[in-house]
Every structure is written in structure tokens, then in C-alpha cells.
Tab-separated table of N, CA and C in Angstrom:
chain	number	residue	atom	x	y	z
A	15	MET	N	-58.341	9.954	-8.510
A	15	MET	CA	-59.621	9.713	-9.128
A	15	MET	C	-60.242	11.003	-9.638
A	16	CYS	N	-60.113	12.075	-8.893
A	16	CYS	CA	-60.733	13.331	-9.332
A	16	CYS	C	-60.165	13.799	-10.663
A	17	GLU	N	-58.872	13.615	-10.870
A	17	GLU	CA	-58.269	13.990	-12.158
A	17	GLU	C	-58.899	13.193	-13.293
A	18	GLU	N	-59.049	11.897	-13.103
A	18	GLU	CA	-59.639	11.036	-14.131
A	18	GLU	C	-61.096	11.409	-14.383
A	19	LEU	N	-61.834	11.684	-13.323
A	19	LEU	CA	-63.240	12.060	-13.474
A	19	LEU	C	-63.368	13.390	-14.211
A	20	SER	N	-62.503	14.334	-13.894
A	20	SER	CA	-62.534	15.632	-14.559
A	20	SER	C	-62.244	15.506	-16.051
A	21	LYS	N	-61.344	14.599	-16.423
A	21	LYS	CA	-61.004	14.391	-17.829
A	21	LYS	C	-62.220	13.985	-18.654
A	22	CYS	N	-63.154	13.255	-18.045
A	22	CYS	CA	-64.327	12.805	-18.801
A	22	CYS	C	-65.558	13.666	-18.507
A	23	GLY	N	-65.350	14.803	-17.856
A	23	GLY	CA	-66.447	15.744	-17.647
A	23	GLY	C	-67.299	15.512	-16.424
A	24	VAL	N	-66.873	14.637	-15.526
A	24	VAL	CA	-67.632	14.396	-14.297
A	24	VAL	C	-67.157	15.394	-13.240
A	25	PRO	N	-68.081	16.210	-12.726
A	25	PRO	CA	-67.677	17.188	-11.717
A	25	PRO	C	-67.171	16.490	-10.455
A	26	SER	N	-66.032	16.941	-9.952
A	26	SER	CA	-65.449	16.318	-8.761
A	26	SER	C	-64.636	17.336	-7.978
A	27	VAL	N	-64.503	17.054	-6.699
A	27	VAL	CA	-63.748	17.919	-5.804
A	27	VAL	C	-62.880	17.044	-4.915
A	28	VAL	N	-61.620	17.400	-4.776
A	28	VAL	CA	-60.717	16.691	-3.876
A	28	VAL	C	-60.961	17.221	-2.465
A	29	CYS	N	-61.329	16.337	-1.573
A	29	CYS	CA	-61.565	16.711	-0.170
A	29	CYS	C	-60.641	15.881	0.713
A	30	GLU	N	-59.358	15.964	0.454
A	30	GLU	CA	-58.408	15.102	1.154
A	30	GLU	C	-58.313	15.369	2.649
A	31	TYR	N	-58.818	16.504	3.103
A	31	TYR	CA	-58.747	16.787	4.539
A	31	TYR	C	-60.109	16.690	5.207
A	32	GLY	N	-61.008	15.919	4.611
A	32	GLY	CA	-62.310	15.680	5.202
A	32	GLY	C	-63.428	16.384	4.459
A	33	LEU	N	-64.554	15.708	4.366
A	33	LEU	CA	-65.728	16.226	3.679
A	33	LEU	C	-66.172	17.563	4.261
A	34	GLU	N	-66.017	17.722	5.551
A	34	GLU	CA	-66.449	18.962	6.197
A	34	GLU	C	-65.714	20.190	5.665
A	35	ASN	N	-64.534	19.993	5.074
A	35	ASN	CA	-63.781	21.103	4.502
A	35	ASN	C	-64.210	21.445	3.080
A	36	CYS	N	-65.179	20.709	2.542
A	36	CYS	CA	-65.690	20.953	1.186
A	36	CYS	C	-67.162	21.331	1.190
A	37	LEU	N	-67.713	21.594	2.348
A	37	LEU	CA	-69.148	21.883	2.443
A	37	LEU	C	-69.552	23.113	1.629
A	38	SER	N	-68.744	24.155	1.628
A	38	SER	CA	-69.118	25.363	0.882
A	38	SER	C	-69.230	25.064	-0.612
A	39	HIS	N	-68.340	24.228	-1.127
A	39	HIS	CA	-68.403	23.856	-2.541
A	39	HIS	C	-69.672	23.044	-2.824
A	40	ILE	N	-69.993	22.131	-1.945
A	40	ILE	CA	-71.188	21.291	-2.123
A	40	ILE	C	-72.446	22.156	-2.072
A	41	PHE	N	-72.509	23.088	-1.119
A	41	PHE	CA	-73.682	23.952	-1.009
A	41	PHE	C	-73.821	24.869	-2.214
A	42	SER	N	-72.719	25.337	-2.774
A	42	SER	CA	-72.836	26.212	-3.946
A	42	SER	C	-73.174	25.425	-5.212
A	43	ALA	N	-72.666	24.196	-5.341
A	43	ALA	CA	-72.943	23.379	-6.529
A	43	ALA	C	-74.331	22.746	-6.468
A	44	ARG	N	-74.782	22.395	-5.263
A	44	ARG	CA	-76.070	21.743	-5.045
A	44	ARG	C	-76.336	20.605	-6.038
A	45	PRO	N	-75.449	19.600	-6.058
A	45	PRO	CA	-75.684	18.472	-6.972
A	45	PRO	C	-76.866	17.634	-6.482
A	46	GLU	N	-77.564	17.045	-7.408
A	46	GLU	CA	-78.689	16.188	-7.021
A	46	GLU	C	-78.171	14.984	-6.236
A	47	ASN	N	-77.102	14.377	-6.755
A	47	ASN	CA	-76.484	13.215	-6.114
A	47	ASN	C	-75.041	13.528	-5.786
A	48	LEU	N	-74.608	13.101	-4.625
A	48	LEU	CA	-73.225	13.278	-4.205
A	48	LEU	C	-72.622	11.899	-3.979
A	49	VAL	N	-71.494	11.646	-4.617
A	49	VAL	CA	-70.784	10.382	-4.435
A	49	VAL	C	-69.494	10.701	-3.685
A	50	VAL	N	-69.351	10.119	-2.511
A	50	VAL	CA	-68.145	10.299	-1.703
A	50	VAL	C	-67.333	9.013	-1.820
A	51	VAL	N	-66.089	9.141	-2.250
A	51	VAL	CA	-65.196	7.983	-2.356
A	51	VAL	C	-64.123	8.156	-1.303
A	52	ASP	N	-63.930	7.120	-0.503
A	52	ASP	CA	-62.945	7.211	0.571
A	52	ASP	C	-62.314	5.845	0.801
A	53	ALA	N	-61.191	5.853	1.468
A	53	ALA	CA	-60.541	4.609	1.866
A	53	ALA	C	-61.340	3.997	3.009
A	54	VAL	N	-61.448	2.669	3.007
A	54	VAL	CA	-62.088	1.962	4.111
A	54	VAL	C	-61.193	0.797	4.522
A	55	TYR	N	-61.363	0.385	5.750
A	55	TYR	CA	-60.629	-0.780	6.220
A	55	TYR	C	-61.614	-1.737	6.862
A	56	SER	N	-61.543	-2.985	6.443
A	56	SER	CA	-62.361	-4.043	7.038
A	56	SER	C	-61.606	-5.346	6.864
A	57	ASP	N	-61.578	-6.153	7.913
A	57	ASP	CA	-60.894	-7.442	7.790
A	57	ASP	C	-61.666	-8.408	6.896
A	58	LYS	N	-62.869	-8.030	6.469
A	58	LYS	CA	-63.680	-8.854	5.578
A	58	LYS	C	-63.409	-8.549	4.101
A	59	LEU	N	-62.624	-7.521	3.835
A	59	LEU	CA	-62.360	-7.096	2.459
A	59	LEU	C	-60.901	-7.307	2.089
A	60	GLY	N	-60.673	-7.499	0.804
A	60	GLY	CA	-59.309	-7.574	0.301
A	60	GLY	C	-58.848	-6.200	-0.156
A	61	GLU	N	-57.564	-6.012	-0.211
A	61	GLU	CA	-57.011	-4.739	-0.659
A	61	GLU	C	-57.497	-4.419	-2.065
A	62	GLY	N	-58.028	-3.223	-2.247
A	62	GLY	CA	-58.517	-2.803	-3.547
A	62	GLY	C	-59.969	-3.158	-3.817
A	63	ASP	N	-60.616	-3.871	-2.886
A	63	ASP	CA	-62.044	-4.155	-3.066
A	63	ASP	C	-62.816	-2.844	-2.984
A	64	VAL	N	-63.874	-2.750	-3.770
A	64	VAL	CA	-64.709	-1.552	-3.793
A	64	VAL	C	-66.084	-1.930	-3.264
A	65	VAL	N	-66.596	-1.137	-2.314
A	65	VAL	CA	-67.889	-1.414	-1.706
A	65	VAL	C	-68.746	-0.154	-1.675
A	66	LEU	N	-70.041	-0.356	-1.836
A	66	LEU	CA	-70.989	0.720	-1.608
A	66	LEU	C	-71.349	0.626	-0.134
A	67	VAL	N	-71.027	1.650	0.628
A	67	VAL	CA	-71.199	1.623	2.077
A	67	VAL	C	-72.578	2.157	2.432
A	68	ASP	N	-73.382	1.317	3.055
A	68	ASP	CA	-74.695	1.702	3.546
A	68	ASP	C	-74.481	2.580	4.776
A	69	LEU	N	-75.054	3.780	4.760
A	69	LEU	CA	-74.850	4.695	5.887
A	69	LEU	C	-75.328	4.117	7.209
A	70	ASP	N	-76.316	3.236	7.155
A	70	ASP	CA	-76.791	2.611	8.391
A	70	ASP	C	-75.817	1.555	8.900
A	71	LYS	N	-74.888	1.126	8.042
A	71	LYS	CA	-73.924	0.111	8.425
A	71	LYS	C	-72.493	0.629	8.327
A	72	VAL	N	-72.342	1.939	8.338
A	72	VAL	CA	-71.023	2.534	8.177
A	72	VAL	C	-70.057	2.086	9.269
A	73	SER	N	-70.573	1.691	10.431
A	73	SER	CA	-69.700	1.263	11.522
A	73	SER	C	-69.040	-0.089	11.237
A	74	GLU	N	-69.507	-0.820	10.203
A	74	GLU	CA	-68.873	-2.084	9.844
A	74	GLU	C	-67.506	-1.864	9.190
A	75	TYR	N	-67.282	-0.656	8.739
A	75	TYR	CA	-66.026	-0.316	8.075
A	75	TYR	C	-65.337	0.777	8.878
A	76	TYR	N	-64.028	0.715	8.876
A	76	TYR	CA	-63.282	1.803	9.484
A	76	TYR	C	-62.836	2.706	8.353
A	77	ILE	N	-63.258	3.963	8.392
A	77	ILE	CA	-62.880	4.915	7.355
A	77	ILE	C	-61.732	5.755	7.914
A	78	PRO	N	-60.501	5.392	7.524
A	78	PRO	CA	-59.310	6.024	8.114
A	78	PRO	C	-58.980	7.363	7.473
A	79	THR	N	-59.744	8.389	7.802
A	79	THR	CA	-59.503	9.696	7.204
A	79	THR	C	-59.340	10.729	8.295
A	80	THR	N	-59.243	11.954	7.859
A	80	THR	CA	-59.084	13.055	8.801
A	80	THR	C	-60.419	13.709	9.124
A	81	HIS	N	-61.526	12.976	8.904
A	81	HIS	CA	-62.830	13.561	9.212
A	81	HIS	C	-62.884	13.923	10.692
A	82	SER	N	-63.197	15.186	10.968
A	82	SER	CA	-63.311	15.582	12.363
A	82	SER	C	-64.765	15.530	12.818
A	83	LEU	N	-65.686	15.419	11.874
A	83	LEU	CA	-67.095	15.266	12.192
A	83	LEU	C	-67.571	13.917	11.667
A	84	PRO	N	-68.500	13.276	12.372
A	84	PRO	CA	-68.993	11.979	11.903
A	84	PRO	C	-69.619	12.096	10.512
A	85	LEU	N	-69.296	11.149	9.650
A	85	LEU	CA	-69.771	11.146	8.282
A	85	LEU	C	-71.297	11.150	8.229
A	86	ARG	N	-71.925	10.356	9.068
A	86	ARG	CA	-73.389	10.295	9.084
A	86	ARG	C	-73.989	11.660	9.389
A	87	MET	N	-73.407	12.384	10.329
A	87	MET	CA	-73.901	13.703	10.697
A	87	MET	C	-73.790	14.674	9.518
A	88	LEU	N	-72.674	14.626	8.801
A	88	LEU	CA	-72.477	15.500	7.646
A	88	LEU	C	-73.483	15.199	6.534
A	89	VAL	N	-73.666	13.921	6.251
A	89	VAL	CA	-74.596	13.510	5.202
A	89	VAL	C	-76.017	13.939	5.564
A	90	ASP	N	-76.432	13.682	6.798
A	90	ASP	CA	-77.773	14.074	7.237
A	90	ASP	C	-77.978	15.586	7.098
A	91	MET	N	-76.974	16.363	7.447
A	91	MET	CA	-77.072	17.812	7.361
A	91	MET	C	-77.165	18.272	5.905
A	92	LEU	N	-76.385	17.674	5.007
A	92	LEU	CA	-76.427	18.041	3.587
A	92	LEU	C	-77.807	17.779	2.985
A	93	VAL	N	-78.400	16.667	3.332
A	93	VAL	CA	-79.730	16.320	2.821
A	93	VAL	C	-80.792	17.226	3.463
A	94	ARG	N	-80.732	17.393	4.771
A	94	ARG	CA	-81.712	18.204	5.498
A	94	ARG	C	-81.722	19.653	5.000
A	95	GLU	N	-80.547	20.191	4.703
A	95	GLU	CA	-80.434	21.577	4.260
A	95	GLU	C	-80.678	21.746	2.757
A	96	GLY	N	-80.940	20.633	2.067
A	96	GLY	CA	-81.267	20.710	0.648
A	96	GLY	C	-80.080	20.879	-0.282
A	97	ALA	N	-78.876	20.648	0.215
A	97	ALA	CA	-77.692	20.771	-0.639
A	97	ALA	C	-77.619	19.626	-1.639
A	98	VAL	N	-78.103	18.452	-1.250
A	98	VAL	CA	-78.135	17.264	-2.100
A	98	VAL	C	-79.410	16.482	-1.801
A	99	LYS	N	-79.802	15.631	-2.764
A	99	LYS	CA	-80.955	14.760	-2.517
A	99	LYS	C	-80.506	13.417	-1.970
A	100	ARG	N	-79.423	12.886	-2.561
A	100	ARG	CA	-78.927	11.569	-2.146
A	100	ARG	C	-77.410	11.589	-2.051
A	101	VAL	N	-76.911	10.785	-1.127
A	101	VAL	CA	-75.464	10.652	-0.943
A	101	VAL	C	-75.114	9.174	-1.006
A	102	PHE	N	-74.088	8.866	-1.780
A	102	PHE	CA	-73.576	7.508	-1.888
A	102	PHE	C	-72.148	7.510	-1.374
A	103	ILE	N	-71.826	6.561	-0.527
A	103	ILE	CA	-70.467	6.424	-0.007
A	103	ILE	C	-69.868	5.180	-0.645
A	104	ILE	N	-68.786	5.367	-1.375
A	104	ILE	CA	-68.071	4.246	-1.987
A	104	ILE	C	-66.732	4.124	-1.283
A	105	GLY	N	-66.445	2.926	-0.806
A	105	GLY	CA	-65.185	2.685	-0.118
A	105	GLY	C	-64.253	1.834	-0.955
A	106	VAL	N	-62.992	2.199	-0.945
A	106	VAL	CA	-61.943	1.385	-1.564
A	106	VAL	C	-61.113	0.839	-0.413
A	107	SER	N	-61.080	-0.483	-0.307
A	107	SER	CA	-60.425	-1.126	0.822
A	107	SER	C	-58.907	-0.992	0.748
A	108	VAL	N	-58.324	-0.606	1.865
A	108	VAL	CA	-56.874	-0.492	1.968
A	108	VAL	C	-56.334	-1.638	2.820
A	109	LYS	N	-55.066	-1.969	2.602
A	109	LYS	CA	-54.437	-3.100	3.295
A	109	LYS	C	-54.094	-2.773	4.744
A	110	ASN	N	-53.612	-1.564	4.946
A	110	ASN	CA	-53.236	-1.175	6.299
A	110	ASN	C	-53.516	0.306	6.496
A	111	LEU	N	-53.340	0.754	7.709
A	111	LEU	CA	-53.661	2.127	8.060
A	111	LEU	C	-52.435	2.999	8.267
A	112	ASP	N	-51.284	2.519	7.806
A	112	ASP	CA	-50.065	3.313	7.948
A	112	ASP	C	-50.218	4.626	7.189
A	113	VAL	N	-49.738	5.692	7.799
A	113	VAL	CA	-49.810	6.995	7.163
A	113	VAL	C	-48.676	7.106	6.148
A	114	SER	N	-49.057	7.341	4.897
A	114	SER	CA	-48.051	7.574	3.861
A	114	SER	C	-48.727	8.225	2.680
A	115	LEU	N	-47.928	8.751	1.784
A	115	LEU	CA	-48.471	9.378	0.591
A	115	LEU	C	-48.510	8.394	-0.570
A	116	GLU	N	-48.011	7.215	-0.356
A	116	GLU	CA	-47.933	6.217	-1.408
A	116	GLU	C	-49.199	5.363	-1.431
A	117	VAL	N	-49.751	5.185	-2.623
A	117	VAL	CA	-50.940	4.360	-2.798
A	117	VAL	C	-50.486	3.044	-3.420
A	118	SER	N	-50.962	1.928	-2.866
A	118	SER	CA	-50.552	0.626	-3.396
A	118	SER	C	-51.086	0.436	-4.815
A	119	GLN	N	-50.463	-0.448	-5.555
A	119	GLN	CA	-50.858	-0.719	-6.933
A	119	GLN	C	-52.306	-1.219	-7.010
A	120	ARG	N	-52.681	-2.092	-6.089
A	120	ARG	CA	-54.053	-2.629	-6.090
A	120	ARG	C	-55.087	-1.528	-5.852
A	121	VAL	N	-54.813	-0.643	-4.923
A	121	VAL	CA	-55.745	0.445	-4.631
A	121	VAL	C	-55.773	1.420	-5.806
A	122	LEU	N	-54.633	1.697	-6.400
A	122	LEU	CA	-54.568	2.564	-7.576
A	122	LEU	C	-55.390	1.986	-8.727
A	123	GLU	N	-55.245	0.692	-8.978
A	123	GLU	CA	-56.012	0.028	-10.036
A	123	GLU	C	-57.507	0.070	-9.739
A	124	ALA	N	-57.879	-0.131	-8.484
A	124	ALA	CA	-59.293	-0.066	-8.101
A	124	ALA	C	-59.838	1.337	-8.343
A	125	GLY	N	-59.053	2.344	-8.007
A	125	GLY	CA	-59.470	3.732	-8.237
A	125	GLY	C	-59.658	4.034	-9.713
A	126	MET	N	-58.771	3.516	-10.553
A	126	MET	CA	-58.886	3.736	-11.996
A	126	MET	C	-60.121	3.021	-12.548
A	127	THR	N	-60.370	1.798	-12.104
A	127	THR	CA	-61.546	1.043	-12.541
A	127	THR	C	-62.821	1.752	-12.098
A	128	LEU	N	-62.829	2.224	-10.866
A	128	LEU	CA	-63.983	2.943	-10.337
A	128	LEU	C	-64.197	4.251	-11.107
A	129	SER	N	-63.124	4.971	-11.402
A	129	SER	CA	-63.225	6.215	-12.172
A	129	SER	C	-63.877	5.960	-13.519
A	130	LYS	N	-63.434	4.909	-14.211
A	130	LYS	CA	-64.002	4.579	-15.521
A	130	LYS	C	-65.481	4.228	-15.394
A	131	ALA	N	-65.827	3.453	-14.385
A	131	ALA	CA	-67.222	3.074	-14.184
A	131	ALA	C	-68.097	4.298	-13.897
A	132	LEU	N	-67.591	5.222	-13.086
A	132	LEU	CA	-68.350	6.437	-12.786
A	132	LEU	C	-68.479	7.316	-14.020
A	133	CYS	N	-67.411	7.425	-14.811
A	133	CYS	CA	-67.474	8.192	-16.066
A	133	CYS	C	-68.537	7.608	-16.979
A	134	ASP	N	-68.525	6.301	-17.132
A	134	ASP	CA	-69.516	5.634	-17.985
A	134	ASP	C	-70.932	5.851	-17.458
A	135	ALA	N	-71.107	5.758	-16.148
A	135	ALA	CA	-72.428	5.935	-15.546
A	135	ALA	C	-72.939	7.361	-15.757
A	136	PHE	N	-72.070	8.339	-15.611
A	136	PHE	CA	-72.486	9.726	-15.800
A	136	PHE	C	-72.840	9.989	-17.257
A	137	LYS	N	-72.078	9.403	-18.179
A	137	LYS	CA	-72.376	9.576	-19.607
A	137	LYS	C	-73.713	8.944	-19.958
A	138	GLU	N	-73.964	7.736	-19.456
A	138	GLU	CA	-75.227	7.044	-19.724
A	138	GLU	C	-76.408	7.778	-19.111
A	139	GLY	N	-76.208	8.337	-17.924
A	139	GLY	CA	-77.281	9.042	-17.231
A	139	GLY	C	-77.432	10.476	-17.674
A	140	LYS	N	-76.550	10.921	-18.572
A	140	LYS	CA	-76.583	12.286	-19.086
A	140	LYS	C	-76.645	13.303	-17.955
A	141	VAL	N	-75.642	13.267	-17.092
A	141	VAL	CA	-75.552	14.192	-15.969
A	141	VAL	C	-74.709	15.367	-16.385
A	142	ASP	N	-75.164	16.590	-16.073
A	142	ASP	CA	-74.431	17.789	-16.465
A	142	ASP	C	-73.320	18.106	-15.476
A	143	GLU	N	-72.604	19.220	-15.721
A	143	GLU	CA	-71.447	19.582	-14.889
A	143	GLU	C	-71.819	19.863	-13.430
A	144	GLU	N	-73.080	20.187	-13.181
A	144	GLU	CA	-73.500	20.457	-11.812
A	144	GLU	C	-74.008	19.203	-11.114
A	145	GLY	N	-73.938	18.055	-11.797
A	145	GLY	CA	-74.376	16.816	-11.185
A	145	GLY	C	-75.878	16.606	-11.281
A	146	ARG	N	-76.545	17.335	-12.193
A	146	ARG	CA	-77.986	17.177	-12.355
A	146	ARG	C	-78.289	16.438	-13.643
A	147	ARG	N	-79.373	15.676	-13.642
A	147	ARG	CA	-79.810	14.964	-14.858
A	147	ARG	C	-80.241	15.977	-15.902
A	148	SER	N	-79.782	15.755	-17.150
A	148	SER	CA	-80.193	16.661	-18.221
A	148	SER	C	-81.233	16.006	-19.110
């Protein structure tokens, strides 16, 4: 997704080893809005479903990543320290939690659809490279 977002001018950072490993980049960029996209697992979702995850209900989804710090704690700290104003968590539902480097076709298609939607949203909102409204 980050490659696709970069192609259309949307600033993005790959944080495949957890959001906590990208904090220095977030603090230096200080985007107004931060969108975190991650894999989620829920028996209520189908593979490739995309959901906006409410931070107050994040426990309804299992986010199978390498985050070593709780996501809520990281988000609260980013907002409290003024690195960002708002954080949005978007989850792409995965079928299983097996560790592999292969992404299923459904999840890949969902990522491409989401990338296009985010590109369109950033263009409509006239957001600059730093993630601020222009």
C-alpha cells in the first residue's frame, strides 16, 4: 500500500515491525492526521473486509502484528505530545494468522482499493506532503 500511496503523492511510511519503530519519523513529520493501516482478525469479518477501528473498541479485533507496545498507548502518546492531532486505525481483515510473507489475493485487492480511496481522499482534501491541509 505504501508504494501505491507514494505514487499518487500521499506521504507514507512502512512500519512493518510495529508503529513504535516509526515514532521518530512521525515526530519529525508531525502530520495533522495519521492513518495506520494494519491487518486485523475477527470472526465477524470476511477476508479482505476493511474496517475503521474505533480505538475504544480495538479489543474487538485482534491485530496480529509485532507491536511490542499497546496501540492505544502509542496513539495516546502521539496525540498528547503534539505529534499528531488525530489518528485513524484502518484494519484489513485477514483469513488466518499463519506467519508468511504471502498476501492472499482478497487482502491484496482490498489494499489496492483502500490505496485508491486514500489517494482520492487526499487529492480532494488537498493535503500536502507533510499530511497537512493546504
